[in-house]
PDB file of C-alpha atoms in Angstrom:
ATOM      1  CA  MET T  12      37.089  99.067  61.395  1.00 51.00           C
ATOM      2  CA  GLU T  13      39.379 100.497  58.707  1.00 73.00           C
ATOM      3  CA  LEU T  14      42.305  98.288  57.706  1.00 81.00           C
ATOM      4  CA  GLU T  15      44.782 101.032  58.638  1.00 82.00           C
ATOM      5  CA  GLN T  16      43.467 101.090  62.205  1.00 83.00           C
ATOM      6  CA  LYS T  17      43.565  97.292  62.438  1.00 87.00           C
ATOM      7  CA  LEU T  18      47.199  97.260  61.328  1.00 88.00           C
ATOM      8  CA  LYS T  19      48.154  99.900  63.886  1.00 88.00           C
ATOM      9  CA  GLU T  20      46.564  97.843  66.657  1.00 90.00           C
ATOM     10  CA  LEU T  21      48.311  94.657  65.504  1.00 93.00           C
ATOM     11  CA  GLN T  22      51.641  96.460  65.281  1.00 91.00           C
ATOM     12  CA  ASN T  23      51.568  97.277  68.997  1.00 90.00           C
ATOM     13  CA  ILE T  24      50.804  93.744  70.179  1.00 93.00           C
ATOM     14  CA  LYS T  25      53.402  91.804  72.130  1.00 93.00           C
ATOM     15  CA  LEU T  26      52.282  88.770  74.109  1.00 93.00           C
ATOM     16  CA  GLU T  27      54.192  86.838  76.778  1.00 91.00           C
ATOM     17  CA  LYS T  28      54.843  83.125  76.908  1.00 88.00           C
ATOM     18  CA  PRO T  29      53.083  80.733  76.996  1.00 92.00           C
ATOM     19  CA  ASN T  30      50.901  82.919  74.750  1.00 92.00           C
ATOM     20  CA  SER T  31      51.945  83.643  71.180  1.00 95.00           C
ATOM     21  CA  VAL T  32      50.420  84.849  67.920  1.00 97.00           C
ATOM     22  CA  LEU T  33      50.088  82.558  64.929  1.00 98.00           C
ATOM     23  CA  SER T  34      50.762  84.520  61.732  1.00 98.00           C
ATOM     24  CA  MET T  35      49.681  82.634  58.618  1.00 98.00           C
ATOM     25  CA  TYR T  36      50.111  83.587  54.965  1.00 97.00           C
ATOM     26  CA  LEU T  37      48.594  80.848  52.806  1.00 96.00           C
ATOM     27  CA  ASN T  38      48.658  80.889  49.007  1.00 95.00           C
ATOM     28  CA  THR T  39      45.412  79.276  47.789  1.00 94.00           C
ATOM     29  CA  ASN T  40      45.606  80.425  44.161  1.00 90.00           C
ATOM     30  CA  PRO T  41      44.646  77.397  41.992  1.00 85.00           C
ATOM     31  CA  ALA T  42      46.673  78.886  39.122  1.00 83.00           C
ATOM     32  CA  ASP T  43      49.844  78.929  41.226  1.00 75.00           C
ATOM     33  CA  THR T  44      52.132  76.006  42.084  1.00 67.00           C
ATOM     34  CA  GLU T  45      51.493  76.353  45.833  1.00 64.00           C
ATOM     35  CA  GLY T  46      47.728  76.464  45.399  1.00 61.00           C
ATOM     36  CA  LYS T  47      46.851  74.165  42.498  1.00 63.00           C
ATOM     37  CA  ASP T  48      45.258  70.743  42.963  1.00 66.00           C
ATOM     38  CA  GLY T  49      44.648  71.473  46.625  1.00 81.00           C
ATOM     39  CA  GLN T  50      48.368  71.727  47.394  1.00 90.00           C
ATOM     40  CA  TRP T  51      47.572  74.557  49.808  1.00 94.00           C
ATOM     41  CA  LYS T  52      45.824  72.028  52.088  1.00 94.00           C
ATOM     42  CA  ILE T  53      49.079  70.095  52.379  1.00 94.00           C
ATOM     43  CA  GLN T  54      50.991  73.337  52.964  1.00 95.00           C
ATOM     44  CA  LEU T  55      48.532  74.268  55.723  1.00 96.00           C
ATOM     45  CA  LYS T  56      48.794  70.872  57.427  1.00 96.00           C
ATOM     46  CA  ASN T  57      52.590  70.766  57.188  1.00 96.00           C
ATOM     47  CA  GLY T  58      52.977  74.330  58.441  1.00 96.00           C
ATOM     48  CA  LEU T  59      50.823  73.723  61.503  1.00 97.00           C
ATOM     49  CA  ASN T  60      52.342  70.292  62.172  1.00 97.00           C
ATOM     50  CA  SER T  61      55.855  71.747  62.291  1.00 96.00           C
ATOM     51  CA  PHE T  62      54.959  74.026  65.211  1.00 95.00           C
ATOM     52  CA  GLU T  63      52.986  71.354  67.032  1.00 95.00           C
ATOM     53  CA  ASN T  64      55.860  68.852  66.729  1.00 95.00           C
ATOM     54  CA  TYR T  65      58.347  71.430  67.981  1.00 93.00           C
ATOM     55  CA  LEU T  66      56.202  72.347  70.992  1.00 93.00           C
ATOM     56  CA  GLU T  67      55.654  68.677  71.839  1.00 92.00           C
ATOM     57  CA  SER T  68      59.411  68.128  71.921  1.00 92.00           C
ATOM     58  CA  SER T  69      59.898  71.242  74.079  1.00 88.00           C
ATOM     59  CA  GLU T  70      57.602  69.772  76.739  1.00 80.00           C
ATOM     60  CA  ASP T  71      55.937  73.143  77.345  1.00 86.00           C
ATOM     61  CA  LYS T  72      52.482  71.728  77.938  1.00 93.00           C
ATOM     62  CA  GLN T  73      50.707  75.070  78.347  1.00 95.00           C
ATOM     63  CA  GLU T  74      52.159  76.566  75.182  1.00 95.00           C
ATOM     64  CA  LEU T  75      51.306  73.368  73.288  1.00 96.00           C
ATOM     65  CA  LYS T  76      47.759  73.571  74.613  1.00 96.00           C
ATOM     66  CA  ASN T  77      47.549  77.219  73.506  1.00 97.00           C
ATOM     67  CA  PHE T  78      48.830  76.404  70.033  1.00 97.00           C
ATOM     68  CA  LYS T  79      46.338  73.550  69.595  1.00 97.00           C
ATOM     69  CA  LYS T  80      43.530  75.935  70.517  1.00 97.00           C
ATOM     70  CA  VAL T  81      44.605  78.378  67.811  1.00 97.00           C
ATOM     71  CA  ARG T  82      45.113  75.574  65.301  1.00 97.00           C
ATOM     72  CA  GLU T  83      41.615  74.236  65.894  1.00 97.00           C
ATOM     73  CA  LYS T  84      40.063  77.658  65.358  1.00 97.00           C
ATOM     74  CA  ILE T  85      41.983  78.229  62.116  1.00 97.00           C
ATOM     75  CA  GLU T  86      41.215  74.781  60.710  1.00 97.00           C
ATOM     76  CA  THR T  87      37.541  75.188  61.579  1.00 97.00           C
ATOM     77  CA  TYR T  88      37.453  78.559  59.807  1.00 97.00           C
ATOM     78  CA  ILE T  89      39.200  77.196  56.710  1.00 96.00           C
ATOM     79  CA  ASN T  90      36.868  74.185  56.535  1.00 95.00           C
ATOM     80  CA  GLU T  91      33.812  76.416  56.783  1.00 96.00           C
ATOM     81  CA  HIS T  92      35.042  78.942  54.203  1.00 95.00           C
ATOM     82  CA  HIS T  93      37.163  76.885  51.799  1.00 91.00           C
ATOM     83  CA  LEU T  94      34.708  77.438  48.939  1.00 90.00           C
ATOM     84  CA  ASP T  95      35.052  81.224  49.385  1.00 90.00           C
ATOM     85  CA  LEU T  96      38.851  81.306  49.229  1.00 91.00           C
ATOM     86  CA  LYS T  97      40.347  83.485  46.503  1.00 88.00           C
ATOM     87  CA  LYS T  98      44.088  83.659  45.785  1.00 91.00           C
ATOM     88  CA  SER T  99      45.334  83.770  49.365  1.00 94.00           C
ATOM     89  CA  ILE T 100      44.351  84.144  52.989  1.00 96.00           C
ATOM     90  CA  VAL T 101      46.123  85.937  55.833  1.00 97.00           C
ATOM     91  CA  ILE T 102      45.307  85.119  59.471  1.00 97.00           C
ATOM     92  CA  PHE T 103      46.651  86.397  62.787  1.00 97.00           C
ATOM     93  CA  ALA T 104      45.301  84.547  65.831  1.00 97.00           C
ATOM     94  CA  SER T 105      46.050  84.230  69.545  1.00 96.00           C
ATOM     95  CA  PRO T 106      44.913  81.545  72.028  1.00 95.00           C
ATOM     96  CA  ASP T 107      43.177  84.047  74.310  1.00 90.00           C
ATOM     97  CA  GLU T 108      41.110  85.190  71.277  1.00 89.00           C
ATOM     98  CA  SER T 109      42.149  88.807  71.742  1.00 90.00           C
ATOM     99  CA  ILE T 110      43.606  88.629  68.239  1.00 95.00           C
ATOM    100  CA  TRP T 111      41.596  87.315  65.318  1.00 96.00           C
ATOM    101  CA  PHE T 112      42.388  88.955  61.993  1.00 95.00           C
ATOM    102  CA  VAL T 113      41.384  87.425  58.637  1.00 95.00           C
ATOM    103  CA  GLU T 114      41.864  88.801  55.122  1.00 93.00           C
ATOM    104  CA  ASN T 115      40.757  86.726  52.127  1.00 92.00           C
ATOM    105  CA  LEU T 116      42.749  88.283  49.300  1.00 91.00           C
ATOM    106  CA  GLN T 117      42.535  88.498  45.528  1.00 86.00           C
ATOM    107  CA  MET T 118      46.326  88.423  45.206  1.00 88.00           C
ATOM    108  CA  ASP T 119      49.163  85.986  45.789  1.00 90.00           C
ATOM    109  CA  VAL T 120      51.211  85.687  48.947  1.00 94.00           C
ATOM    110  CA  LYS T 121      54.181  83.514  49.801  1.00 94.00           C
ATOM    111  CA  THR T 122      53.058  80.724  52.129  1.00 96.00           C
ATOM    112  CA  GLU T 123      54.621  81.321  55.546  1.00 97.00           C
ATOM    113  CA  PHE T 124      53.807  80.457  59.178  1.00 97.00           C
ATOM    114  CA  TYR T 125      55.080  82.105  62.379  1.00 97.00           C
ATOM    115  CA  TRP T 126      54.426  81.407  66.071  1.00 97.00           C
ATOM    116  CA  GLN T 127      55.865  84.200  68.162  1.00 95.00           C
ATOM    117  CA  GLU T 128      55.045  87.021  70.572  1.00 95.00           C
ATOM    118  CA  SER T 129      53.977  89.552  67.916  1.00 95.00           C
ATOM    119  CA  PRO T 130      52.213  89.328  64.522  1.00 96.00           C
ATOM    120  CA  VAL T 131      54.579  89.100  61.550  1.00 97.00           C
ATOM    121  CA  MET T 132      53.179  91.719  59.191  1.00 95.00           C
ATOM    122  CA  ASP T 133      55.911  92.234  56.591  1.00 94.00           C
ATOM    123  CA  GLN T 134      54.041  90.639  53.681  1.00 95.00           C
ATOM    124  CA  LEU T 135      50.811  92.420  54.563  1.00 93.00           C
ATOM    125  CA  TYR T 136      52.541  95.798  54.592  1.00 92.00           C
ATOM    126  CA  GLN T 137      54.151  95.026  51.242  1.00 93.00           C
ATOM    127  CA  LEU T 138      50.753  94.181  49.786  1.00 92.00           C
ATOM    128  CA  LYS T 139      49.217  97.328  51.231  1.00 90.00           C
ATOM    129  CA  THR T 140      51.936  99.419  49.590  1.00 90.00           C
ATOM    130  CA  GLN T 141      51.368  97.660  46.279  1.00 88.00           C
ATOM    131  CA  PHE T 142      47.558  97.683  46.512  1.00 88.00           C
ATOM    132  CA  PRO T 143      46.517 100.664  48.696  1.00 90.00           C
ATOM    133  CA  LYS T 144      43.005 101.939  49.204  1.00 92.00           C
ATOM    134  CA  LEU T 145      41.796 103.268  45.877  1.00 94.00           C
ATOM    135  CA  GLY T 146      38.800 104.487  43.957  1.00 97.00           C
ATOM    136  CA  ILE T 147      38.137 103.311  40.406  1.00 97.00           C
ATOM    137  CA  ILE T 148      35.790 105.610  38.473  1.00 97.00           C
ATOM    138  CA  LEU T 149      34.166 103.957  35.462  1.00 97.00           C
ATOM    139  CA  VAL T 150      32.302 106.327  33.140  1.00 96.00           C
ATOM    140  CA  GLN T 151      30.158 105.534  30.117  1.00 93.00           C
ATOM    141  CA  LYS T 152      28.102 108.493  28.861  1.00 90.00           C
ATOM    142  CA  ASN T 153      25.386 109.109  31.459  1.00 91.00           C
ATOM    143  CA  GLN T 154      26.374 106.200  33.715  1.00 93.00           C
ATOM    144  CA  VAL T 155      29.119 106.140  36.323  1.00 96.00           C
ATOM    145  CA  LYS T 156      30.202 103.307  38.593  1.00 97.00           C
ATOM    146  CA  VAL T 157      32.674 103.894  41.418  1.00 97.00           C
ATOM    147  CA  ILE T 158      34.497 100.890  42.859  1.00 97.00           C
ATOM    148  CA  GLU T 159      36.300 101.293  46.163  1.00 96.00           C
ATOM    149  CA  ALA T 160      38.941  98.657  46.848  1.00 93.00           C
ATOM    150  CA  GLU T 161      41.836  97.828  49.140  1.00 91.00           C
ATOM    151  CA  LEU T 162      44.326  94.967  48.960  1.00 89.00           C
ATOM    152  CA  GLY T 163      42.648  94.047  45.675  1.00 86.00           C
ATOM    153  CA  THR T 164      39.310  93.422  47.418  1.00 86.00           C
ATOM    154  CA  VAL T 165      36.070  95.315  46.704  1.00 90.00           C
ATOM    155  CA  LEU T 166      34.946  97.393  49.680  1.00 91.00           C
ATOM    156  CA  ASP T 167      31.995  99.179  48.096  1.00 93.00           C
ATOM    157  CA  THR T 168      30.371 100.006  44.757  1.00 95.00           C
ATOM    158  CA  THR T 169      28.410 103.199  44.058  1.00 94.00           C
ATOM    159  CA  HIS T 170      26.319 103.849  40.946  1.00 96.00           C
ATOM    160  CA  TYR T 171      25.339 107.200  39.441  1.00 95.00           C
ATOM    161  CA  GLU T 172      23.082 108.086  36.538  1.00 93.00           C
ATOM    162  CA  LEU T 173      22.438 111.422  34.884  1.00 90.00           C
ATOM    163  CA  ASP T 174      18.805 112.456  35.207  1.00 88.00           C
ATOM    164  CA  LEU T 175      18.089 114.130  31.877  1.00 83.00           C
ATOM    165  CA  ASP T 176      15.069 115.977  33.268  1.00 83.00           C
ATOM    166  CA  THR T 177      16.951 117.674  36.126  1.00 87.00           C
ATOM    167  CA  GLU T 178      20.414 117.404  34.541  1.00 86.00           C
ATOM    168  CA  ASP T 179      21.702 116.179  37.882  1.00 90.00           C
ATOM    169  CA  TRP T 180      23.666 113.046  38.746  1.00 93.00           C
ATOM    170  CA  ARG T 181      21.672 110.849  41.085  1.00 92.00           C
ATOM    171  CA  GLN T 182      22.921 107.884  43.049  1.00 91.00           C
ATOM    172  CA  TYR T 183      20.961 104.675  42.719  1.00 84.00           C
ATOM    173  CA  GLU T 184      21.076 101.131  44.034  1.00 74.00           C
ATOM    174  CA  GLY T 185      22.846  99.075  41.435  1.00 62.00           C
ATOM    175  CA  PRO T 186      23.602  97.306  39.385  1.00 58.00           C
ATOM    176  CA  HIS T 187      21.073  97.973  36.638  1.00 52.00           C
ATOM    177  CA  LYS T 188      21.211  98.946  33.015  1.00 52.00           C
ATOM    178  CA  ALA T 189      20.205 102.598  32.775  1.00 47.00           C
ATOM    179  CA  ASP T 190      17.856 103.610  29.963  1.00 51.00           C
ATOM    180  CA  VAL T 191      19.976 106.245  28.319  1.00 48.00           C
ATOM    181  CA  SER T 192      17.258 107.094  25.826  1.00 44.00           C
ATOM    182  CA  MET T 193      14.745 108.370  28.372  1.00 46.00           C
ATOM    183  CA  GLY T 194      13.921 112.048  28.003  1.00 48.00           C
ATOM    184  CA  LYS T 195      11.454 114.534  29.469  1.00 46.00           C
ATOM    185  CA  GLY T 196       8.056 113.166  30.402  1.00 44.00           C
ATOM    186  CA  GLY T 197       9.338 109.626  30.068  1.00 44.00           C
ATOM    187  CA  LYS T 198       9.332 109.776  26.280  1.00 44.00           C
ATOM    188  CA  ASN T 199      12.004 107.839  24.498  1.00 53.00           C
ATOM    189  CA  LEU T 200      14.701 109.666  22.618  1.00 55.00           C
ATOM    190  CA  GLN T 201      16.250 108.051  19.580  1.00 63.00           C
ATOM    191  CA  THR T 202      19.823 106.934  20.178  1.00 73.00           C
ATOM    192  CA  ASP T 203      21.203 109.489  17.739  1.00 74.00           C
ATOM    193  CA  GLN T 204      19.160 112.237  19.419  1.00 77.00           C
ATOM    194  CA  PHE T 205      20.519 111.248  22.814  1.00 76.00           C
ATOM    195  CA  ASP T 206      24.086 111.061  21.510  1.00 78.00           C
ATOM    196  CA  GLU T 207      23.754 114.510  19.969  1.00 81.00           C
ATOM    197  CA  ARG T 208      22.330 116.021  23.143  1.00 83.00           C
ATOM    198  CA  PHE T 209      24.965 114.356  25.285  1.00 81.00           C
ATOM    199  CA  LYS T 210      27.811 115.538  23.079  1.00 81.00           C
ATOM    200  CA  GLU T 211      26.520 119.126  23.244  1.00 84.00           C
ATOM    201  CA  ASN T 212      26.337 119.047  27.052  1.00 88.00           C
ATOM    202  CA  GLN T 213      29.086 116.562  27.949  1.00 89.00           C
ATOM    203  CA  LYS T 214      31.588 119.017  29.374  1.00 92.00           C
ATOM    204  CA  ARG T 215      28.982 120.842  31.472  1.00 92.00           C
ATOM    205  CA  TRP T 216      27.483 117.612  32.784  1.00 93.00           C
ATOM    206  CA  TYR T 217      30.864 116.095  33.678  1.00 93.00           C
ATOM    207  CA  LYS T 218      31.906 119.353  35.295  1.00 94.00           C
ATOM    208  CA  SER T 219      28.950 118.956  37.686  1.00 94.00           C
ATOM    209  CA  LEU T 220      29.945 115.334  38.364  1.00 95.00           C
ATOM    210  CA  ALA T 221      33.568 116.091  39.284  1.00 96.00           C
ATOM    211  CA  PRO T 222      32.875 117.580  42.773  1.00 96.00           C
ATOM    212  CA  LYS T 223      30.962 114.420  43.750  1.00 95.00           C
ATOM    213  CA  MET T 224      34.000 112.321  42.822  1.00 97.00           C
ATOM    214  CA  ASP T 225      36.370 114.654  44.699  1.00 97.00           C
ATOM    215  CA  LYS T 226      34.188 114.416  47.799  1.00 96.00           C
ATOM    216  CA  LEU T 227      34.134 110.609  47.656  1.00 95.00           C
ATOM    217  CA  ALA T 228      37.921 110.541  47.362  1.00 97.00           C
ATOM    218  CA  LYS T 229      38.328 112.883  50.340  1.00 96.00           C
ATOM    219  CA  ASP T 230      35.693 111.313  52.598  1.00 95.00           C
ATOM    220  CA  HIS T 231      36.905 107.756  51.959  1.00 94.00           C
ATOM    221  CA  ASN T 232      40.646 108.511  52.095  1.00 93.00           C
ATOM    222  CA  TRP T 233      41.581 107.101  48.702  1.00 96.00           C
ATOM    223  CA  ASN T 234      45.340 106.779  48.234  1.00 94.00           C
ATOM    224  CA  ARG T 235      44.999 106.420  44.466  1.00 95.00           C
ATOM    225  CA  ILE T 236      42.372 107.197  41.849  1.00 97.00           C
ATOM    226  CA  TYR T 237      41.984 105.260  38.602  1.00 97.00           C
ATOM    227  CA  LEU T 238      39.670 106.392  35.815  1.00 97.00           C
ATOM    228  CA  ALA T 239      38.331 104.326  32.912  1.00 96.00           C
ATOM    229  CA  GLY T 240      36.135 105.256  29.970  1.00 95.00           C
ATOM    230  CA  ASP T 241      36.015 106.679  26.473  1.00 94.00           C
ATOM    231  CA  LYS T 242      39.051 108.885  25.789  1.00 94.00           C
ATOM    232  CA  GLU T 243      37.144 112.200  25.663  1.00 92.00           C
ATOM    233  CA  GLU T 244      34.852 111.348  28.573  1.00 93.00           C
ATOM    234  CA  ALA T 245      37.745 110.277  30.813  1.00 94.00           C
ATOM    235  CA  LYS T 246      39.720 113.358  29.800  1.00 94.00           C
ATOM    236  CA  ASP T 247      36.859 115.715  30.702  1.00 93.00           C
ATOM    237  CA  ILE T 248      36.303 114.219  34.166  1.00 95.00           C
ATOM    238  CA  SER T 249      40.047 114.174  34.825  1.00 95.00           C
ATOM    239  CA  ASN T 250      40.329 117.866  33.876  1.00 95.00           C
ATOM    240  CA  TYR T 251      37.448 118.915  36.126  1.00 96.00           C
ATOM    241  CA  MET T 252      38.453 116.920  39.224  1.00 97.00           C
ATOM    242  CA  ASN T 253      40.707 118.601  41.773  1.00 97.00           C
ATOM    243  CA  LYS T 254      42.113 115.287  43.008  1.00 96.00           C
ATOM    244  CA  GLN T 255      45.027 113.817  41.101  1.00 96.00           C
ATOM    245  CA  ILE T 256      44.189 110.927  38.779  1.00 97.00           C
ATOM    246  CA  ASP T 257      46.908 108.286  39.008  1.00 96.00           C
ATOM    247  CA  LYS T 258      45.931 106.257  35.959  1.00 95.00           C
ATOM    248  CA  ILE T 259      43.560 106.660  32.987  1.00 96.00           C
ATOM    249  CA  ASP T 260      42.379 103.611  31.034  1.00 95.00           C
ATOM    250  CA  ASN T 261      40.545 104.379  27.788  1.00 95.00           C
ATOM    251  CA  ARG T 262      38.224 101.383  27.823  1.00 94.00           C
ATOM    252  CA  ASN T 263      34.475 101.183  28.403  1.00 94.00           C
ATOM    253  CA  ILE T 264      34.427  98.519  31.131  1.00 95.00           C
ATOM    254  CA  LEU T 265      31.568  99.822  33.265  1.00 95.00           C
ATOM    255  CA  GLU T 266      29.498  96.653  32.714  1.00 93.00           C
ATOM    256  CA  GLN T 267      32.290  94.305  33.803  1.00 94.00           C
ATOM    257  CA  LYS T 268      32.212  92.689  37.242  1.00 93.00           C
ATOM    258  CA  GLU T 269      34.077  94.589  39.921  1.00 93.00           C
ATOM    259  CA  GLU T 270      36.652  91.856  40.531  1.00 89.00           C
ATOM    260  CA  LYS T 271      37.468  91.677  36.820  1.00 91.00           C
ATOM    261  CA  VAL T 272      37.836  95.472  36.653  1.00 94.00           C
ATOM    262  CA  ILE T 273      40.284  95.479  39.549  1.00 90.00           C
ATOM    263  CA  GLU T 274      42.259  92.621  38.067  1.00 85.00           C
ATOM    264  CA  SER T 275      42.575  94.311  34.665  1.00 86.00           C
ATOM    265  CA  ILE T 276      42.991  97.987  35.575  1.00 83.00           C
ATOM    266  CA  VAL T 277      45.224  97.682  38.637  1.00 77.00           C
ATOM    267  CA  ALA T 278      47.654  95.274  36.966  1.00 63.00           C
TER     268      ALA T 278
END
């Protein structure tokens, strides 16, 4: 399910006592004060203990039982996935299990805990505004990699390569290093020969690529489009695309890992 749809569903939830929703924003970034040296584990324990102690003093046995059920599920999940944690994790959970929302994020959050009738989504909405669904188009001569991301997390990666025989951009299962020197009949072209041929046809070839990028942006509902590559190559694709390009980065970073690309280009 798309994140937007999940958020709409969460927004309309309002439970009745003794049921409540636990909303948890936990900063697990080892480079941050809250996350380093396993401090987040203490934050998690203290945050959950505060609610349990309060409910014990309130003598509402059913609500306490419901909270303990949610706590157990969250602690089990964290224990099973602690090696996969990135910079933060957001969880919304209810005792009847009708609500179970988890986002493991590549960005910081402020550690907060809430136990109330509805999910507390303020931080998540702020993050979504700051890091909306976007497409990052990385171009390097006859290779193109498209990274789709939301909330700083990679959703999908698509690879394209120009087929020099058909002069058409074909999608392939990546990642792999394309042989840019391959010409007709499988014969190798010298690098300078390839560069010369590419330069002569660059505008025409990128013009044929642009509609594919526009279609991806439309079909996948990108809120922003970032483009990275050599200055002239990025300029040509930007000029031929109908969709607005929100940011152009003149670096060849196609070979970098997706997470590193997002971290460097979205910053």
